[in-house]
mmCIF file of C-alpha atoms in Angstrom:
data_model
loop_
_atom_site.group_PDB
_atom_site.id
_atom_site.type_symbol
_atom_site.label_atom_id
_atom_site.label_comp_id
_atom_site.label_asym_id
_atom_site.label_seq_id
_atom_site.Cartn_x
_atom_site.Cartn_y
_atom_site.Cartn_z
ATOM 1 C CA MET A 1 -0.018 -0.002 -0.002
ATOM 2 C CA ALA A 2 2.777 2.390 1.105
ATOM 3 C CA GLU A 3 4.829 1.421 -1.917
ATOM 4 C CA GLN A 4 1.998 2.145 -4.284
ATOM 5 C CA SER A 5 1.355 5.607 -2.870
ATOM 6 C CA ILE A 6 5.001 6.526 -3.475
ATOM 7 C CA ASN A 7 4.903 5.216 -6.984
ATOM 8 C CA ILE A 8 2.138 7.416 -8.421
ATOM 9 C CA PRO A 9 4.056 10.706 -7.874
ATOM 10 C CA GLN A 10 7.260 8.986 -9.116
ATOM 11 C CA VAL A 11 5.464 8.019 -12.237
ATOM 12 C CA ILE A 12 4.256 11.525 -12.733
ATOM 13 C CA VAL A 13 7.687 13.084 -12.101
ATOM 14 C CA PHE A 14 9.175 10.482 -14.580
ATOM 15 C CA ALA A 15 6.653 11.399 -17.200
ATOM 16 C CA VAL A 16 7.222 15.147 -16.840
ATOM 17 C CA VAL A 17 11.016 14.656 -17.040
ATOM 18 C CA ALA A 18 10.724 12.338 -20.013
ATOM 19 C CA PHE A 19 8.469 14.824 -21.725
ATOM 20 C CA LEU A 20 10.909 17.712 -21.154
ATOM 21 C CA VAL A 21 13.871 15.625 -22.358
ATOM 22 C CA TYR A 22 11.930 14.632 -25.420
ATOM 23 C CA ARG A 23 11.021 18.275 -26.108
ATOM 24 C CA TRP A 24 14.643 19.383 -25.615
ATOM 25 C CA TYR A 25 15.901 16.762 -28.070
ATOM 26 C CA SER A 26 13.235 17.297 -30.727
ATOM 27 C CA SER A 27 13.631 21.023 -30.716
ATOM 28 C CA LYS A 28 17.391 20.943 -30.974
ATOM 29 C CA PRO A 29 17.860 19.597 -34.472
ATOM 30 C CA SER A 30 15.204 21.872 -35.961
ATOM 31 C CA ALA A 31 16.919 25.079 -34.488
ATOM 32 C CA ASN A 32 18.840 25.377 -37.739
ATOM 33 C CA GLY A 33 15.821 24.777 -39.799
ATOM 34 C CA THR A 34 13.414 27.259 -38.203
ATOM 35 C CA ARG A 35 14.949 30.252 -39.892
ATOM 36 C CA PRO A 36 14.026 29.650 -43.514
ATOM 37 C CA ALA A 37 10.726 28.274 -42.382
ATOM 38 C CA ALA A 38 9.976 31.657 -40.529
ATOM 39 C CA ASN A 39 11.067 33.540 -43.594
ATOM 40 C CA ARG A 40 8.726 31.669 -45.825
ATOM 41 C CA SER A 41 5.703 32.484 -43.624
ATOM 42 C CA VAL A 42 6.274 36.247 -43.154
ATOM 43 C CA ARG A 43 3.131 37.685 -41.741
ATOM 44 C CA ILE A 44 1.748 40.067 -44.195
ATOM 45 C CA ASN A 45 -0.253 42.902 -43.013
ATOM 46 C CA PRO A 46 -3.607 42.840 -44.768
ATOM 47 C CA ALA A 47 -3.591 46.714 -44.593
ATOM 48 C CA GLN A 48 -0.542 46.670 -46.861
ATOM 49 C CA ILE A 49 -2.440 44.557 -49.373
ATOM 50 C CA ASP A 50 -5.349 47.014 -49.180
ATOM 51 C CA THR A 51 -3.155 49.996 -49.777
ATOM 52 C CA ILE A 52 -1.506 48.496 -52.804
ATOM 53 C CA ALA A 53 -4.832 47.183 -54.098
ATOM 54 C CA GLN A 54 -6.323 50.646 -53.882
ATOM 55 C CA MET A 55 -3.387 52.109 -55.801
ATOM 56 C CA PHE A 56 -3.521 49.544 -58.471
ATOM 57 C CA PRO A 57 -7.103 48.219 -58.726
ATOM 58 C CA GLN A 58 -6.142 46.181 -61.835
ATOM 59 C CA LEU A 59 -3.877 43.879 -59.695
ATOM 60 C CA ASN A 60 -5.050 40.677 -58.157
ATOM 61 C CA ARG A 61 -4.906 40.668 -54.358
ATOM 62 C CA ARG A 62 -3.471 37.264 -54.328
ATOM 63 C CA ASP A 63 -0.632 38.346 -56.521
ATOM 64 C CA ILE A 64 0.076 41.423 -54.354
ATOM 65 C CA ALA A 65 0.073 39.197 -51.238
ATOM 66 C CA TRP A 66 2.399 36.770 -52.951
ATOM 67 C CA ASP A 67 4.895 39.476 -53.921
ATOM 68 C CA LEU A 68 4.746 40.959 -50.357
ATOM 69 C CA GLN A 69 5.308 37.526 -48.916
ATOM 70 C CA ARG A 70 8.385 37.021 -50.937
ATOM 71 C CA ASN A 71 10.015 40.416 -50.366
ATOM 72 C CA GLY A 72 9.416 40.268 -46.645
ATOM 73 C CA GLY A 73 6.376 42.567 -46.434
ATOM 74 C CA ASN A 74 8.054 45.560 -48.187
ATOM 75 C CA ALA A 75 5.186 47.440 -49.700
ATOM 76 C CA ALA A 76 7.448 50.095 -51.131
ATOM 77 C CA ALA A 77 9.308 47.447 -53.115
ATOM 78 C CA THR A 78 6.186 46.013 -54.512
ATOM 79 C CA THR A 79 4.943 49.467 -55.533
ATOM 80 C CA GLU A 80 8.267 50.190 -57.150
ATOM 81 C CA ARG A 81 8.062 46.938 -59.033
ATOM 82 C CA VAL A 82 4.618 47.731 -60.351
ATOM 83 C CA LEU A 83 5.401 51.359 -61.229
ATOM 84 C CA SER A 84 8.550 50.205 -63.153
ATOM 85 C CA GLY A 85 6.361 48.177 -65.412
ATOM 86 C CA ARG A 86 7.399 44.766 -64.215
ATOM 87 C CA SER A 87 4.238 42.709 -63.662
ATOM 88 C CA LEU A 88 3.807 40.756 -60.442
ATOM 89 C CA ASP A 89 4.261 36.941 -60.632
ATOM 90 C CA SER A 90 1.000 35.135 -60.176
ATOM 91 C CA ALA A 91 0.679 33.421 -56.796
ATOM 92 C CA PRO A 92 0.894 29.611 -56.795
ATOM 93 C CA ALA A 93 -2.295 27.776 -56.175
ATOM 94 C CA SER A 94 -1.130 26.643 -52.840
ATOM 95 C CA PHE A 95 -0.731 30.135 -51.553
ATOM 96 C CA GLN A 96 -3.192 31.180 -48.878
ATOM 97 C CA LEU A 97 -4.332 34.778 -48.812
ATOM 98 C CA PRO A 98 -4.098 36.187 -45.207
ATOM 99 C CA ALA A 99 -7.408 37.129 -43.811
ATOM 100 C CA THR A 100 -8.492 40.647 -44.460
ATOM 101 C CA SER A 101 -8.972 42.821 -41.500
ATOM 102 C CA THR A 102 -11.751 45.212 -41.323
ATOM 103 C CA ALA A 103 -9.611 48.092 -40.271
ATOM 104 C CA ALA A 104 -11.328 51.057 -38.938
ATOM 105 C CA ALA A 105 -10.973 54.218 -40.872
ATOM 106 C CA PRO A 106 -8.235 56.297 -39.222
ATOM 107 C CA ILE A 107 -9.600 59.457 -37.654
ATOM 108 C CA ARG A 108 -8.030 62.652 -38.974
ATOM 109 C CA PRO A 109 -6.653 64.658 -36.112
ATOM 110 C CA VAL A 110 -8.614 67.823 -35.396
ATOM 111 C CA ALA A 111 -6.580 70.824 -36.316
ATOM 112 C CA ALA A 112 -5.292 73.012 -33.500
ATOM 113 C CA VAL A 113 -7.411 76.107 -33.071
ATOM 114 C CA ALA A 114 -4.561 78.260 -31.889
ATOM 115 C CA LYS A 115 -3.721 80.754 -34.572
ATOM 116 C CA PRO A 116 0.008 81.535 -34.744
ATOM 117 C CA SER A 117 0.852 84.939 -36.137
ATOM 118 C CA HIS A 118 3.313 84.789 -39.105
ATOM 119 C CA PRO A 119 6.120 87.237 -39.807
ATOM 120 C CA ASP A 120 5.852 88.830 -43.314
ATOM 121 C CA LEU A 121 8.006 87.435 -46.113
ATOM 122 C CA ILE A 122 10.479 90.310 -46.026
ATOM 123 C CA THR A 123 11.234 89.516 -42.380
ATOM 124 C CA ARG A 124 10.991 85.778 -42.803
ATOM 125 C CA TYR A 125 13.638 85.676 -45.654
ATOM 126 C CA ASN A 126 15.615 88.567 -44.257
ATOM 127 C CA LEU A 127 15.197 90.702 -47.379
ATOM 128 C CA SER A 128 14.860 94.192 -45.920
ATOM 129 C CA SER A 129 18.359 95.136 -47.053
ATOM 130 C CA LYS A 130 17.599 94.006 -50.563
ATOM 131 C CA LEU A 131 14.345 95.969 -50.825
ATOM 132 C CA SER A 132 16.045 99.297 -51.600
ATOM 133 C CA GLN A 133 18.312 97.815 -54.265
ATOM 134 C CA THR A 134 17.267 98.446 -57.850
ATOM 135 C CA PRO A 135 16.135 95.259 -59.468
ATOM 136 C CA GLU A 136 18.768 94.106 -61.952
ATOM 137 C CA PRO A 137 17.531 93.600 -65.481
ATOM 138 C CA THR A 138 16.646 89.972 -65.382
ATOM 139 C CA GLU A 139 16.765 89.508 -69.225
ATOM 140 C CA GLU A 140 20.483 90.302 -69.487
ATOM 141 C CA LYS A 141 21.626 88.487 -66.475
ATOM 142 C CA PRO A 142 23.192 85.144 -67.493
ATOM 143 C CA ARG A 143 20.609 82.711 -66.345
ATOM 144 C CA ALA A 144 22.040 80.453 -63.651
ATOM 145 C CA LYS A 145 21.855 76.825 -64.540
ATOM 146 C CA ALA A 146 18.699 75.432 -63.235
ATOM 147 C CA TRP A 147 20.293 72.337 -61.906
ATOM 148 C CA SER A 148 23.847 72.253 -60.624
ATOM 149 C CA ALA A 149 25.904 69.111 -59.831
ATOM 150 C CA ASP A 150 27.230 71.084 -56.839
ATOM 151 C CA ARG A 151 25.150 70.722 -53.710
ATOM 152 C CA ASN A 152 25.937 74.118 -52.351
ATOM 153 C CA GLU A 153 25.352 75.823 -55.688
ATOM 154 C CA ARG A 154 21.960 74.141 -55.893
ATOM 155 C CA GLN A 155 21.083 75.364 -52.382
ATOM 156 C CA SER A 156 22.077 78.945 -53.262
ATOM 157 C CA ASN A 157 20.271 78.822 -56.533
ATOM 158 C CA LEU A 158 17.085 77.825 -54.783
ATOM 159 C CA GLN A 159 17.623 80.534 -52.202
ATOM 160 C CA ARG A 160 18.081 83.108 -54.931
ATOM 161 C CA LYS A 161 14.960 81.962 -56.823
ATOM 162 C CA ARG A 162 12.921 82.323 -53.660
ATOM 163 C CA GLU A 163 14.273 85.753 -52.962
ATOM 164 C CA GLU A 164 13.677 86.886 -56.573
ATOM 165 C CA MET A 165 10.170 85.612 -56.419
ATOM 166 C CA ILE A 166 9.385 87.584 -53.183
ATOM 167 C CA LEU A 167 11.135 90.774 -54.202
ATOM 168 C CA ALA A 168 9.350 90.701 -57.599
ATOM 169 C CA ALA A 169 5.982 90.346 -55.974
ATOM 170 C CA ARG A 170 6.784 93.114 -53.518
ATOM 171 C CA ARG A 171 7.912 95.590 -56.204
ATOM 172 C CA LYS A 172 4.868 94.791 -58.322
ATOM 173 C CA MET A 173 2.571 95.390 -55.455
ATOM 174 C CA GLU A 174 4.257 98.664 -54.651
ATOM 175 C CA GLU A 175 3.967 99.880 -58.196
ATOM 176 C CA LYS A 176 0.328 98.860 -58.370
ATOM 177 C CA GLU A 177 -0.407 100.783 -55.157
ATOM 178 C CA LYS A 178 1.478 103.839 -56.390
ATOM 179 C CA ALA A 179 -0.430 103.656 -59.622
ATOM 180 C CA SER A 180 -3.707 103.396 -58.020
ATOM 181 C CA ALA A 181 -2.872 106.193 -55.501
ATOM 182 C CA SER A 182 -1.809 108.567 -58.283
ATOM 183 C CA GLY A 183 -4.849 107.539 -60.251
ATOM 184 C CA ALA A 184 -7.048 108.562 -57.339
ATOM 185 C CA VAL A 185 -5.339 111.911 -56.991
ATOM 186 C CA ALA A 186 -5.479 112.804 -60.710
ATOM 187 C CA MET B 1 20.603 58.531 -50.160
ATOM 188 C CA SER B 2 20.111 54.831 -50.060
ATOM 189 C CA ASN B 3 16.637 55.347 -48.829
ATOM 190 C CA PRO B 4 14.117 54.941 -51.689
ATOM 191 C CA ALA B 5 11.973 57.752 -50.244
ATOM 192 C CA ALA B 6 14.850 60.202 -50.188
ATOM 193 C CA LYS B 7 15.965 59.040 -53.616
ATOM 194 C CA ARG B 8 12.567 59.687 -55.103
ATOM 195 C CA LEU B 9 12.379 63.092 -53.391
ATOM 196 C CA PHE B 10 15.648 64.017 -54.794
ATOM 197 C CA LYS B 11 14.552 63.010 -58.368
ATOM 198 C CA GLU B 12 11.475 65.174 -57.871
ATOM 199 C CA TYR B 13 13.574 68.091 -56.607
ATOM 200 C CA LYS B 14 15.827 67.776 -59.705
ATOM 201 C CA SER B 15 12.951 67.799 -62.158
ATOM 202 C CA LEU B 16 11.149 70.675 -60.336
ATOM 203 C CA SER B 17 14.373 72.738 -60.453
ATOM 204 C CA SER B 18 15.197 71.854 -64.061
ATOM 205 C CA ASP B 19 11.675 72.592 -65.348
ATOM 206 C CA PRO B 20 9.754 74.543 -62.739
ATOM 207 C CA PRO B 21 5.993 75.175 -63.287
ATOM 208 C CA GLU B 22 5.012 78.813 -63.727
ATOM 209 C CA GLY B 23 4.844 80.541 -60.327
ATOM 210 C CA ILE B 24 6.256 77.781 -58.201
ATOM 211 C CA THR B 25 9.498 77.312 -56.422
ATOM 212 C CA ALA B 26 10.128 74.309 -54.249
ATOM 213 C CA GLY B 27 12.909 72.355 -52.722
ATOM 214 C CA PRO B 28 14.277 70.862 -49.476
ATOM 215 C CA VAL B 29 15.088 73.371 -46.755
ATOM 216 C CA THR B 30 18.478 71.713 -46.662
ATOM 217 C CA GLU B 31 19.606 68.611 -48.539
ATOM 218 C CA ASP B 32 20.510 67.105 -45.275
ATOM 219 C CA ASP B 33 16.906 66.446 -44.730
ATOM 220 C CA MET B 34 14.950 65.521 -47.863
ATOM 221 C CA PHE B 35 11.778 65.071 -45.898
ATOM 222 C CA LEU B 36 11.182 68.756 -45.207
ATOM 223 C CA TRP B 37 10.515 71.080 -48.143
ATOM 224 C CA GLU B 38 9.687 74.612 -48.479
ATOM 225 C CA ALA B 39 7.602 75.854 -51.324
ATOM 226 C CA LEU B 40 6.553 79.286 -52.643
ATOM 227 C CA ILE B 41 3.392 79.591 -54.627
ATOM 228 C CA GLN B 42 2.313 82.610 -56.531
ATOM 229 C CA GLY B 43 -1.295 83.749 -56.214
ATOM 230 C CA PRO B 44 -3.090 83.004 -59.351
ATOM 231 C CA GLU B 45 -4.022 85.880 -61.583
ATOM 232 C CA GLY B 46 -7.553 87.119 -61.661
ATOM 233 C CA THR B 47 -8.120 86.122 -58.144
ATOM 234 C CA PRO B 48 -7.820 88.066 -54.939
ATOM 235 C CA PHE B 49 -4.590 86.095 -54.227
ATOM 236 C CA GLU B 50 -3.043 87.740 -57.294
ATOM 237 C CA GLY B 51 0.274 89.456 -56.604
ATOM 238 C CA GLY B 52 0.894 87.445 -53.481
ATOM 239 C CA VAL B 53 3.583 84.807 -52.749
ATOM 240 C CA PHE B 54 2.669 82.170 -50.265
ATOM 241 C CA PRO B 55 5.218 80.139 -48.404
ATOM 242 C CA ALA B 56 4.351 76.591 -47.334
ATOM 243 C CA GLU B 57 6.195 73.718 -45.842
ATOM 244 C CA LEU B 58 5.780 70.144 -47.006
ATOM 245 C CA LYS B 59 6.537 67.307 -44.621
ATOM 246 C CA PHE B 60 7.073 63.893 -46.261
ATOM 247 C CA PRO B 61 6.549 60.655 -44.463
ATOM 248 C CA LYS B 62 9.252 58.051 -44.357
ATOM 249 C CA ASP B 63 7.256 55.770 -46.673
ATOM 250 C CA TYR B 64 6.766 58.433 -49.301
ATOM 251 C CA PRO B 65 5.390 58.089 -52.070
ATOM 252 C CA LEU B 66 3.146 55.419 -50.530
ATOM 253 C CA ALA B 67 1.716 57.999 -48.194
ATOM 254 C CA PRO B 68 1.261 61.654 -49.077
ATOM 255 C CA PRO B 69 3.062 64.618 -47.471
ATOM 256 C CA LYS B 70 1.458 67.192 -45.244
ATOM 257 C CA MET B 71 1.351 70.739 -46.501
ATOM 258 C CA LYS B 72 1.093 73.810 -44.287
ATOM 259 C CA PHE B 73 1.054 77.380 -45.235
ATOM 260 C CA LEU B 74 3.522 79.588 -43.283
ATOM 261 C CA THR B 75 1.488 82.710 -43.670
ATOM 262 C CA ASP B 76 -2.025 83.794 -42.783
ATOM 263 C CA MET B 77 -4.404 82.184 -45.253
ATOM 264 C CA TRP B 78 -8.042 82.917 -45.311
ATOM 265 C CA HIS B 79 -9.370 80.122 -47.534
ATOM 266 C CA PRO B 80 -12.130 77.567 -47.170
ATOM 267 C CA ASN B 81 -9.808 74.646 -47.648
ATOM 268 C CA VAL B 82 -6.958 75.717 -45.327
ATOM 269 C CA TYR B 83 -7.199 75.252 -41.593
ATOM 270 C CA ASN B 84 -6.478 78.026 -39.175
ATOM 271 C CA ASN B 85 -3.058 76.621 -38.458
ATOM 272 C CA GLY B 86 -2.227 76.767 -42.185
ATOM 273 C CA GLU B 87 -2.650 73.081 -42.983
ATOM 274 C CA VAL B 88 -4.005 72.513 -46.508
ATOM 275 C CA CYS B 89 -6.973 70.140 -46.904
ATOM 276 C CA ILE B 90 -7.456 68.879 -50.478
ATOM 277 C CA SER B 91 -8.119 65.605 -51.960
ATOM 278 C CA ILE B 92 -4.649 64.976 -53.445
ATOM 279 C CA LEU B 93 -3.144 65.149 -50.033
ATOM 280 C CA HIS B 94 -5.463 62.447 -48.767
ATOM 281 C CA PRO B 95 -4.460 58.770 -48.980
ATOM 282 C CA PRO B 96 -6.897 56.508 -50.803
ATOM 283 C CA GLY B 97 -9.392 54.997 -48.421
ATOM 284 C CA ASP B 98 -9.135 57.781 -45.915
ATOM 285 C CA ASP B 99 -12.428 59.399 -46.898
ATOM 286 C CA PRO B 100 -15.271 58.459 -44.608
ATOM 287 C CA HIS B 101 -17.607 60.904 -46.273
ATOM 288 C CA GLN B 102 -17.006 59.768 -49.822
ATOM 289 C CA TYR B 103 -16.729 63.365 -51.091
ATOM 290 C CA GLU B 104 -13.687 62.533 -53.264
ATOM 291 C CA GLN B 105 -13.065 60.302 -56.228
ATOM 292 C CA ALA B 106 -10.297 57.746 -55.596
ATOM 293 C CA SER B 107 -8.582 59.136 -58.643
ATOM 294 C CA GLU B 108 -8.277 62.591 -57.166
ATOM 295 C CA ARG B 109 -6.539 61.318 -53.999
ATOM 296 C CA TRP B 110 -2.971 60.559 -53.312
ATOM 297 C CA SER B 111 -1.251 57.745 -54.978
ATOM 298 C CA PRO B 112 2.484 57.150 -55.779
ATOM 299 C CA ILE B 113 1.927 58.331 -59.389
ATOM 300 C CA GLN B 114 1.189 61.873 -58.095
ATOM 301 C CA SER B 115 4.046 64.147 -57.368
ATOM 302 C CA VAL B 116 5.035 67.261 -55.418
ATOM 303 C CA GLU B 117 4.594 69.157 -58.684
ATOM 304 C CA LYS B 118 1.029 67.934 -58.980
ATOM 305 C CA ILE B 119 0.334 68.849 -55.328
ATOM 306 C CA LEU B 120 1.558 72.374 -55.810
ATOM 307 C CA ILE B 121 -0.372 72.855 -59.032
ATOM 308 C CA SER B 122 -3.503 71.620 -57.356
ATOM 309 C CA VAL B 123 -3.023 73.925 -54.453
ATOM 310 C CA MET B 124 -2.568 76.834 -56.867
ATOM 311 C CA SER B 125 -5.843 76.047 -58.555
ATOM 312 C CA MET B 126 -7.412 75.510 -55.135
ATOM 313 C CA LEU B 127 -6.578 79.180 -54.386
ATOM 314 C CA ALA B 128 -8.512 80.166 -57.504
ATOM 315 C CA GLU B 129 -11.374 77.779 -56.977
ATOM 316 C CA PRO B 130 -12.154 76.829 -53.390
ATOM 317 C CA ASN B 131 -14.156 73.670 -52.775
ATOM 318 C CA ASP B 132 -16.726 74.417 -50.150
ATOM 319 C CA GLU B 133 -18.121 70.870 -49.946
ATOM 320 C CA SER B 134 -15.896 69.927 -47.036
ATOM 321 C CA PRO B 135 -14.366 73.144 -45.768
ATOM 322 C CA ALA B 136 -11.428 73.090 -43.406
ATOM 323 C CA ASN B 137 -12.217 76.777 -42.353
ATOM 324 C CA ILE B 138 -15.936 76.984 -41.953
ATOM 325 C CA ASP B 139 -16.031 80.736 -41.470
ATOM 326 C CA ALA B 140 -14.031 81.436 -44.515
ATOM 327 C CA ALA B 141 -16.270 79.078 -46.475
ATOM 328 C CA LYS B 142 -19.396 80.881 -45.227
ATOM 329 C CA MET B 143 -17.872 84.254 -46.157
ATOM 330 C CA TRP B 144 -16.804 82.916 -49.495
ATOM 331 C CA ARG B 145 -20.269 81.696 -50.243
ATOM 332 C CA ASN B 146 -22.305 84.568 -48.826
ATOM 333 C CA LYS B 147 -20.142 87.692 -48.679
ATOM 334 C CA ARG B 148 -17.705 87.305 -51.558
ATOM 335 C CA GLU B 149 -16.587 90.909 -51.476
ATOM 336 C CA GLU B 150 -15.649 90.736 -47.790
ATOM 337 C CA TYR B 151 -13.808 87.495 -48.368
ATOM 338 C CA GLU B 152 -11.782 89.051 -51.177
ATOM 339 C CA LYS B 153 -11.001 92.048 -48.965
ATOM 340 C CA VAL B 154 -9.570 89.910 -46.253
ATOM 341 C CA VAL B 155 -7.516 87.923 -48.724
ATOM 342 C CA ARG B 156 -6.099 91.051 -50.258
ATOM 343 C CA GLN B 157 -5.262 92.413 -46.923
ATOM 344 C CA ASN B 158 -3.321 89.268 -46.017
ATOM 345 C CA VAL B 159 -1.460 89.513 -49.315
ATOM 346 C CA ARG B 160 -0.325 93.029 -48.542
ATOM 347 C CA LYS B 161 0.632 92.128 -45.035
ATOM 348 C CA SER B 162 2.667 89.148 -46.093
ATOM 349 C CA LEU B 163 4.638 91.294 -48.500
ATOM 350 C CA GLY B 164 5.503 93.644 -45.634
ATOM 351 C CA LEU B 165 3.339 96.561 -46.800
#
């Protein structure tokens, strides 16, 4: 009787230990094999499929999902591929489309009510010193190359274009006001 | 520049600089950060915005061109489709599917085949023709609809003020 009551816990302990040992051994050899297996079954976000399907309604959802599956869920790569004119490979029959989620429409954040006051353009672009300068005749000036290979030159070209645009607008507005003022007097 | 989004933005910057549309100047604030641009848009002629130059910033998401940029005017804008904080609300800046009210056609909304240039041109024509179906600034929309003269006066005042006059 006493022997038997000791035996049952022993059997249970043995069973648990045996199970753990079995698990340890069985998981060990597959440790190397799990990587490619995990890669093959990348979880594709159904929202990504939706996004791409909305951009390219002519595409088959299965093909989109298949392409995403193979590039590791990179939606940008799939889009690039479609845009560059290469068609997507069709998904093999064995391929399972992930379940579509009924994603709630994102709520657009409500714009802040606070109204910041903006400085005028002359202040913003620090142009007050250039206001008094007479405008150079734009026709004769050798037109700067629109696109320069030099990064700093590009930056200063853009800067100059901005300044020219603002100064031209300011002068035009001043002239218009002068004209309408003198027109009112005459 | 290995980032595809930055690469695409650089390509757009190049084409916008080489062949800029009339009345538009745009480019990154500095090339160190291709995801923040500043644009200048001229007010379209024959509208109260005529004669004005309107600065705006464009903030691009890291997954551009999958998602659209956000555009915000850096000057006081009184317009039905511009929020009080300057943020522009037009269909081309909305990702497809992000339209619970179904006001907009999917073809009008953002997709990777759109571009910065198309956004800026759309915004320019938005200045000329506000869309008061889904206004961002309800007061401006009401004024535009019911008291057009007053609306135009406010706009002209803002234009003068922004030019430092």
